[in-house]
Amino acid sequence: MSILFLRAVVTAAALLPYLATAAPLSLEAALQFAAQRSETTRAARASALSATETAQASAQLPDPTLRIGVDNLPATGTDRFHTARDSMTMKRIGISQEWLSADKRAARRAAADASVGREAVLTQAAAADTRRQTALAYVDAFYAGESLKLAKLMAHHAHEELEASRARLSSAVGSSQDVLALTGAKGVSDDETADILQQQGAARVAFQRWVGMLPDDLLPPGAFALPAEDAYVAAHPTVVAMQRDVEVATRTAAVTASNRKPNWTWEVAYGQRTGYSDMVSVGVSIPLPLAPGERQDRDTAAKLALVEKAEADLAEATRAAIAEFRSLRNDAERLEQRIDRYRAGVVVPASQRTAAAVAGYRSNQGNLIALFEARHAEVEAQRKLLTLQRDLARTQVQLTFRPLTVEVAQ
């Protein structure tokens, strides 16, 4: 049974209560479903596992080498290619082992562990990005649904008022101009509804891409816990990944610097001769760094330059994260102020205008056109308010779900 099949079964079991009861889906539940079915996160986990397995082997000594041979084998004469006729011929078997000092092995293990840490950060970054993208898709789908409700309400008002104007025209009370005007208004409302349906369809497809389902209804996203600037920057995925890059580059430079001291190789061999005593050979091979300043030192300098590059990239990433936070925070504050002003300065007066138009129409002091325009203005105000609220929610999602968790950042 494949892992993909098992994961699909688990996800389907988690979705079953929502599919069976058609209960509204919450943002937190959507995030859980997206995390369970994220292939990006699974790929990052596999990469982290690969780095962990590599780290386990990094501190081991190289495999020993088995050496088998024949020394002084006659190549001419009557004894040629015979291994047992000449006393100088010796059959040899031995083993050699390259030796790495404990310091070198520790340096290699530290470099491998640094790579494991970086892969762990990338795994958490993939999970955080999945949550962020899911939350953005959730916000878009939710507000598209709310906007569609308003569009349908406007289409319903247009239909009611058109029918009323036709009835008034048939009773010689209304005018044909009102009927034509309301007929055009109904057509505009129907087109607006179709446009929002199209937008909602795109938003639902994007949401299904992350969650794997299309619920009938979504709960409001709710309030978001916005981080402070220091916490946002310290846990920013790019900043944390760059910090691991600096550590990896530093550890790699230490491994390269340790290569200035060559690795010794020892060898033990046993030789068998015909008619004479067998022999044992013991030897040590020691590389001679004839020009370390032109080879080993330059390799080390190259790695140290990469450390400097990683540190510069980290500094730049930190600046970018600070600017990103301040921009998003400024957008959130401005949007909150705009929402408050728009609600008080536009939505409330539009609602009062509609109430006045309804009262005027009921008392035969107003016409259907004025009533329709008032209702249309109120719905448009509410739709604009929804747009502002959606933009605010998207900004808050960026602030909330962009950083990694505190544990990973440390």
Tab-separated table of N, CA and C in Angstrom, residues 129-246:
chain	number	residue	atom	x	y	z
A	129	ASP	N	4.529	28.245	4.460
A	129	ASP	CA	4.039	28.785	3.192
A	129	ASP	C	2.716	28.127	2.802
A	130	THR	N	2.590	26.837	3.081
A	130	THR	CA	1.324	26.150	2.808
A	130	THR	C	0.192	26.768	3.635
A	131	ARG	N	0.457	27.012	4.898
A	131	ARG	CA	-0.557	27.630	5.761
A	131	ARG	C	-0.906	29.030	5.267
A	132	ARG	N	0.111	29.788	4.870
A	132	ARG	CA	-0.139	31.157	4.415
A	132	ARG	C	-0.968	31.164	3.133
A	133	GLN	N	-0.587	30.321	2.171
A	133	GLN	CA	-1.327	30.265	0.915
A	133	GLN	C	-2.752	29.775	1.142
A	134	THR	N	-2.910	28.824	2.056
A	134	THR	CA	-4.254	28.329	2.367
A	134	THR	C	-5.094	29.427	3.007
A	135	ALA	N	-4.508	30.168	3.936
A	135	ALA	CA	-5.246	31.247	4.596
A	135	ALA	C	-5.649	32.328	3.596
A	136	LEU	N	-4.744	32.660	2.665
A	136	LEU	CA	-5.083	33.655	1.640
A	136	LEU	C	-6.225	33.158	0.756
A	137	ALA	N	-6.148	31.881	0.356
A	137	ALA	CA	-7.221	31.324	-0.469
A	137	ALA	C	-8.530	31.282	0.301
A	138	TYR	N	-8.458	30.994	1.598
A	138	TYR	CA	-9.659	30.967	2.441
A	138	TYR	C	-10.299	32.358	2.499
A	139	VAL	N	-9.478	33.373	2.715
A	139	VAL	CA	-9.991	34.749	2.790
A	139	VAL	C	-10.653	35.141	1.469
A	140	ASP	N	-9.983	34.828	0.360
A	140	ASP	CA	-10.561	35.173	-0.947
A	140	ASP	C	-11.893	34.456	-1.168
A	141	ALA	N	-11.944	33.164	-0.831
A	141	ALA	CA	-13.171	32.397	-1.036
A	141	ALA	C	-14.294	32.900	-0.130
A	142	PHE	N	-13.948	33.220	1.121
A	142	PHE	CA	-14.974	33.690	2.052
A	142	PHE	C	-15.577	35.012	1.575
A	143	TYR	N	-14.729	35.979	1.240
A	143	TYR	CA	-15.249	37.298	0.856
A	143	TYR	C	-15.892	37.268	-0.527
A	144	ALA	N	-15.474	36.346	-1.383
A	144	ALA	CA	-16.179	36.181	-2.652
A	144	ALA	C	-17.600	35.698	-2.407
A	145	GLY	N	-17.762	34.793	-1.445
A	145	GLY	CA	-19.105	34.330	-1.093
A	145	GLY	C	-19.955	35.434	-0.493
A	146	GLU	N	-19.350	36.255	0.368
A	146	GLU	CA	-20.099	37.372	0.958
A	146	GLU	C	-20.491	38.392	-0.108
A	147	SER	N	-19.593	38.658	-1.042
A	147	SER	CA	-19.898	39.593	-2.123
A	147	SER	C	-21.012	39.045	-3.012
A	148	LEU	N	-21.011	37.730	-3.218
A	148	LEU	CA	-22.065	37.127	-4.029
A	148	LEU	C	-23.431	37.266	-3.347
A	149	LYS	N	-23.454	37.158	-2.043
A	149	LYS	CA	-24.722	37.339	-1.322
A	149	LYS	C	-25.281	38.741	-1.555
A	150	LEU	N	-24.400	39.733	-1.525
A	150	LEU	CA	-24.856	41.106	-1.764
A	150	LEU	C	-25.330	41.286	-3.202
A	151	ALA	N	-24.605	40.667	-4.151
A	151	ALA	CA	-25.006	40.784	-5.555
A	151	ALA	C	-26.373	40.137	-5.783
A	152	LYS	N	-26.590	38.995	-5.167
A	152	LYS	CA	-27.898	38.341	-5.302
A	152	LYS	C	-28.995	39.180	-4.646
A	153	LEU	N	-28.666	39.828	-3.542
A	153	LEU	CA	-29.642	40.699	-2.890
A	153	LEU	C	-30.003	41.867	-3.806
A	154	MET	N	-28.990	42.430	-4.470
A	154	MET	CA	-29.252	43.535	-5.390
A	154	MET	C	-30.088	43.067	-6.573
A	155	ALA	N	-29.786	41.870	-7.098
A	155	ALA	CA	-30.579	41.342	-8.207
A	155	ALA	C	-32.019	41.097	-7.772
A	156	HIS	N	-32.182	40.653	-6.517
A	156	HIS	CA	-33.535	40.433	-5.995
A	156	HIS	C	-34.289	41.752	-5.888
A	157	HIS	N	-33.617	42.799	-5.399
A	157	HIS	CA	-34.258	44.116	-5.320
A	157	HIS	C	-34.639	44.626	-6.702
A	158	ALA	N	-33.701	44.449	-7.667
A	158	ALA	CA	-33.989	44.918	-9.026
A	158	ALA	C	-35.206	44.199	-9.602
A	159	HIS	N	-35.308	42.890	-9.351
A	159	HIS	CA	-36.451	42.125	-9.853
A	159	HIS	C	-37.747	42.605	-9.202
A	160	GLU	N	-37.721	42.788	-7.891
A	160	GLU	CA	-38.926	43.240	-7.196
A	160	GLU	C	-39.403	44.603	-7.725
A	161	GLU	N	-38.452	45.512	-7.870
A	161	GLU	CA	-38.830	46.859	-8.284
A	161	GLU	C	-39.260	46.907	-9.744
A	162	LEU	N	-38.681	46.032	-10.568
A	162	LEU	CA	-39.113	45.963	-11.965
A	162	LEU	C	-40.549	45.446	-12.042
A	163	GLU	N	-40.842	44.405	-11.290
A	163	GLU	CA	-42.202	43.871	-11.291
A	163	GLU	C	-43.193	44.910	-10.759
A	164	ALA	N	-42.774	45.633	-9.730
A	164	ALA	CA	-43.669	46.663	-9.182
A	164	ALA	C	-43.911	47.776	-10.198
A	165	SER	N	-42.848	48.160	-10.936
A	165	SER	CA	-43.022	49.223	-11.940
A	165	SER	C	-43.918	48.750	-13.076
A	166	ARG	N	-43.817	47.482	-13.442
A	166	ARG	CA	-44.702	46.946	-14.487
A	166	ARG	C	-46.149	46.949	-14.010
A	167	ALA	N	-46.324	46.587	-12.754
A	167	ALA	CA	-47.686	46.589	-12.209
A	167	ALA	C	-48.252	48.005	-12.173
A	168	ARG	N	-47.430	48.953	-11.808
A	168	ARG	CA	-47.888	50.349	-11.779
A	168	ARG	C	-48.184	50.845	-13.198
A	169	LEU	N	-47.367	50.384	-14.182
A	169	LEU	CA	-47.608	50.797	-15.563
A	169	LEU	C	-48.918	50.228	-16.078
A	170	SER	N	-49.197	48.976	-15.745
A	170	SER	CA	-50.442	48.360	-16.211
A	170	SER	C	-51.671	48.998	-15.580
A	171	SER	N	-51.480	49.610	-14.424
A	171	SER	CA	-52.608	50.283	-13.777
A	171	SER	C	-52.623	51.775	-14.067
A	172	ALA	N	-51.777	52.157	-15.053
A	172	ALA	CA	-51.709	53.550	-15.518
A	172	ALA	C	-51.230	54.494	-14.431
A	173	VAL	N	-50.519	53.972	-13.446
A	173	VAL	CA	-49.964	54.819	-12.384
A	173	VAL	C	-48.510	55.146	-12.667
A	174	GLY	N	-47.743	54.140	-13.177
A	174	GLY	CA	-46.333	54.335	-13.453
A	174	GLY	C	-46.101	54.813	-14.867
A	175	SER	N	-44.816	54.893	-15.217
A	175	SER	CA	-44.436	55.343	-16.550
A	175	SER	C	-43.557	54.299	-17.222
A	176	SER	N	-43.567	54.312	-18.547
A	176	SER	CA	-42.732	53.367	-19.293
A	176	SER	C	-41.251	53.663	-19.089
A	177	GLN	N	-40.885	54.914	-18.821
A	177	GLN	CA	-39.486	55.254	-18.580
A	177	GLN	C	-38.952	54.555	-17.333
A	178	ASP	N	-39.813	54.492	-16.319
A	178	ASP	CA	-39.390	53.780	-15.100
A	178	ASP	C	-39.175	52.298	-15.398
A	179	VAL	N	-40.069	51.720	-16.178
A	179	VAL	CA	-39.935	50.290	-16.514
A	179	VAL	C	-38.646	50.046	-17.285
A	180	LEU	N	-38.367	50.895	-18.273
A	180	LEU	CA	-37.151	50.716	-19.070
A	180	LEU	C	-35.896	50.907	-18.220
A	181	ALA	N	-35.937	51.915	-17.354
A	181	ALA	CA	-34.776	52.167	-16.499
A	181	ALA	C	-34.517	51.000	-15.561
A	182	LEU	N	-35.596	50.462	-14.968
A	182	LEU	CA	-35.434	49.343	-14.046
A	182	LEU	C	-35.096	48.047	-14.780
A	183	THR	N	-35.567	47.913	-16.037
A	183	THR	CA	-35.177	46.743	-16.834
A	183	THR	C	-33.669	46.761	-17.085
A	184	GLY	N	-33.134	47.938	-17.445
A	184	GLY	CA	-31.681	48.046	-17.626
A	184	GLY	C	-30.923	47.810	-16.340
A	185	ALA	N	-31.479	48.313	-15.242
A	185	ALA	CA	-30.822	48.113	-13.946
A	185	ALA	C	-30.798	46.642	-13.563
A	186	LYS	N	-31.899	45.930	-13.874
A	186	LYS	CA	-31.921	44.501	-13.580
A	186	LYS	C	-30.877	43.762	-14.416
A	187	GLY	N	-30.729	44.166	-15.687
A	187	GLY	CA	-29.713	43.534	-16.525
A	187	GLY	C	-28.315	43.766	-15.986
A	188	VAL	N	-28.057	44.983	-15.504
A	188	VAL	CA	-26.752	45.286	-14.908
A	188	VAL	C	-26.533	44.449	-13.650
A	189	SER	N	-27.575	44.328	-12.828
A	189	SER	CA	-27.455	43.526	-11.599
A	189	SER	C	-27.191	42.060	-11.916
A	190	ASP	N	-27.878	41.539	-12.922
A	190	ASP	CA	-27.647	40.146	-13.319
A	190	ASP	C	-26.219	39.940	-13.821
A	191	ASP	N	-25.708	40.921	-14.576
A	191	ASP	CA	-24.332	40.802	-15.070
A	191	ASP	C	-23.326	40.890	-13.930
A	192	GLU	N	-23.588	41.778	-12.965
A	192	GLU	CA	-22.706	41.869	-11.809
A	192	GLU	C	-22.703	40.563	-11.017
A	193	THR	N	-23.878	39.945	-10.898
A	193	THR	CA	-23.952	38.660	-10.209
A	193	THR	C	-23.149	37.598	-10.949
A	194	ALA	N	-23.265	37.591	-12.282
A	194	ALA	CA	-22.506	36.620	-13.067
A	194	ALA	C	-21.004	36.859	-12.933
A	195	ASP	N	-20.598	38.135	-12.900
A	195	ASP	CA	-19.179	38.457	-12.745
A	195	ASP	C	-18.652	37.978	-11.400
A	196	ILE	N	-19.416	38.197	-10.346
A	196	ILE	CA	-18.981	37.771	-9.014
A	196	ILE	C	-18.999	36.249	-8.901
A	197	LEU	N	-19.958	35.609	-9.565
A	197	LEU	CA	-19.949	34.142	-9.606
A	197	LEU	C	-18.671	33.624	-10.251
A	198	GLN	N	-18.233	34.289	-11.300
A	198	GLN	CA	-16.986	33.899	-11.952
A	198	GLN	C	-15.801	34.081	-11.006
A	199	GLN	N	-15.779	35.199	-10.303
A	199	GLN	CA	-14.698	35.442	-9.345
A	199	GLN	C	-14.732	34.419	-8.211
A	200	GLN	N	-15.942	34.095	-7.757
A	200	GLN	CA	-16.051	33.117	-6.687
A	200	GLN	C	-15.588	31.742	-7.161
A	201	GLY	N	-15.917	31.397	-8.411
A	201	GLY	CA	-15.471	30.111	-8.944
A	201	GLY	C	-13.957	30.008	-8.957
A	202	ALA	N	-13.290	31.087	-9.370
A	202	ALA	CA	-11.821	31.076	-9.372
A	202	ALA	C	-11.275	30.970	-7.954
A	203	ALA	N	-11.911	31.683	-7.023
A	203	ALA	CA	-11.451	31.633	-5.629
A	203	ALA	C	-11.662	30.245	-5.033
A	204	ARG	N	-12.757	29.604	-5.371
A	204	ARG	CA	-13.020	28.264	-4.836
A	204	ARG	C	-12.062	27.232	-5.417
A	205	VAL	N	-11.726	27.383	-6.686
A	205	VAL	CA	-10.745	26.474	-7.288
A	205	VAL	C	-9.384	26.626	-6.604
A	206	ALA	N	-8.978	27.874	-6.359
A	206	ALA	CA	-7.718	28.114	-5.664
A	206	ALA	C	-7.757	27.538	-4.250
A	207	PHE	N	-8.899	27.644	-3.593
A	207	PHE	CA	-9.029	27.093	-2.245
A	207	PHE	C	-8.973	25.565	-2.274
A	208	GLN	N	-9.642	24.970	-3.252
A	208	GLN	CA	-9.619	23.505	-3.370
A	208	GLN	C	-8.211	22.995	-3.648
A	209	ARG	N	-7.396	23.772	-4.354
A	209	ARG	CA	-6.028	23.356	-4.640
A	209	ARG	C	-5.246	23.082	-3.353
A	210	TRP	N	-5.562	23.813	-2.286
A	210	TRP	CA	-4.830	23.631	-1.037
A	210	TRP	C	-5.527	22.671	-0.079
A	211	VAL	N	-6.854	22.737	-0.026
A	211	VAL	CA	-7.581	21.972	0.989
A	211	VAL	C	-8.111	20.649	0.447
A	212	GLY	N	-8.412	20.605	-0.860
A	212	GLY	CA	-8.900	19.365	-1.447
A	212	GLY	C	-10.397	19.200	-1.376
A	213	MET	N	-11.132	20.261	-1.054
A	213	MET	CA	-12.582	20.153	-0.969
A	213	MET	C	-13.191	21.519	-1.271
A	214	LEU	N	-14.489	21.522	-1.566
A	214	LEU	CA	-15.244	22.747	-1.813
A	214	LEU	C	-16.425	22.776	-0.857
A	215	PRO	N	-16.255	23.344	0.339
A	215	PRO	CA	-17.364	23.363	1.302
A	215	PRO	C	-18.469	24.300	0.843
A	216	ASP	N	-19.677	24.021	1.324
A	216	ASP	CA	-20.810	24.873	0.975
A	216	ASP	C	-20.705	26.250	1.616
A	217	ASP	N	-20.074	26.305	2.775
A	217	ASP	CA	-20.016	27.582	3.481
A	217	ASP	C	-18.718	27.645	4.281
A	218	LEU	N	-18.246	28.866	4.473
A	218	LEU	CA	-17.031	29.107	5.247
A	218	LEU	C	-17.358	30.032	6.406
A	219	LEU	N	-16.771	29.745	7.546
A	219	LEU	CA	-16.923	30.630	8.690
A	219	LEU	C	-16.034	31.863	8.507
A	220	PRO	N	-16.379	32.979	9.129
A	220	PRO	CA	-15.506	34.163	9.042
A	220	PRO	C	-14.108	33.835	9.538
A	221	PRO	N	-13.083	34.426	8.936
A	221	PRO	CA	-11.714	34.091	9.340
A	221	PRO	C	-11.416	34.386	10.797
A	222	GLY	N	-12.058	35.393	11.358
A	222	GLY	CA	-11.792	35.731	12.748
A	222	GLY	C	-10.594	36.666	12.881
A	223	ALA	N	-10.221	36.928	14.120
A	223	ALA	CA	-9.105	37.842	14.395
A	223	ALA	C	-7.779	37.107	14.230
A	224	PHE	N	-6.760	37.854	13.847
A	224	PHE	CA	-5.428	37.291	13.658
A	224	PHE	C	-4.492	37.868	14.723
A	225	ALA	N	-3.617	37.005	15.244
A	225	ALA	CA	-2.625	37.441	16.238
A	225	ALA	C	-1.404	37.978	15.493
A	226	LEU	N	-1.273	39.293	15.443
A	226	LEU	CA	-0.202	39.919	14.682
A	226	LEU	C	1.069	39.986	15.518
A	227	PRO	N	2.214	39.612	14.941
A	227	PRO	CA	3.471	39.625	15.699
A	227	PRO	C	4.072	41.021	15.765
A	228	ALA	N	4.997	41.200	16.717
A	228	ALA	CA	5.778	42.435	16.773
A	228	ALA	C	6.888	42.382	15.720
A	229	GLU	N	7.500	43.521	15.478
A	229	GLU	CA	8.528	43.590	14.424
A	229	GLU	C	9.699	42.651	14.706
A	230	ASP	N	10.207	42.665	15.934
A	230	ASP	CA	11.363	41.820	16.252
A	230	ASP	C	11.043	40.348	16.064
A	231	ALA	N	9.851	39.933	16.517
A	231	ALA	CA	9.462	38.531	16.362
A	231	ALA	C	9.273	38.168	14.896
A	232	TYR	N	8.695	39.082	14.128
A	232	TYR	CA	8.477	38.820	12.702
A	232	TYR	C	9.799	38.636	11.975
A	233	VAL	N	10.745	39.541	12.224
A	233	VAL	CA	12.031	39.472	11.526
A	233	VAL	C	12.824	38.239	11.975
A	234	ALA	N	12.829	37.974	13.285
A	234	ALA	CA	13.612	36.847	13.796
A	234	ALA	C	13.107	35.514	13.275
A	235	ALA	N	11.806	35.421	12.991
A	235	ALA	CA	11.230	34.159	12.528
A	235	ALA	C	10.902	34.169	11.047
A	236	HIS	N	11.375	35.186	10.319
A	236	HIS	CA	11.105	35.239	8.874
A	236	HIS	C	11.824	34.068	8.195
A	237	PRO	N	11.144	33.324	7.325
A	237	PRO	CA	11.771	32.134	6.717
A	237	PRO	C	13.087	32.437	6.011
A	238	THR	N	13.138	33.531	5.271
A	238	THR	CA	14.368	33.849	4.547
A	238	THR	C	15.493	34.181	5.508
A	239	VAL	N	15.206	34.930	6.560
A	239	VAL	CA	16.232	35.295	7.531
A	239	VAL	C	16.762	34.054	8.249
A	240	VAL	N	15.854	33.193	8.694
A	240	VAL	CA	16.277	31.991	9.415
A	240	VAL	C	17.080	31.076	8.492
A	241	ALA	N	16.633	30.943	7.238
A	241	ALA	CA	17.374	30.115	6.284
A	241	ALA	C	18.764	30.696	6.017
A	242	MET	N	18.861	32.018	5.910
A	242	MET	CA	20.164	32.654	5.702
A	242	MET	C	21.074	32.456	6.910
A	243	GLN	N	20.507	32.471	8.105
A	243	GLN	CA	21.312	32.185	9.293
A	243	GLN	C	21.895	30.781	9.229
A	244	ARG	N	21.093	29.842	8.782
A	244	ARG	CA	21.606	28.476	8.621
A	244	ARG	C	22.646	28.414	7.500
A	245	ASP	N	22.465	29.224	6.468
A	245	ASP	CA	23.452	29.266	5.388
A	245	ASP	C	24.808	29.745	5.902
A	246	VAL	N	24.790	30.746	6.770
A	246	VAL	CA	26.038	31.230	7.357
A	246	VAL	C	26.707	30.124	8.169
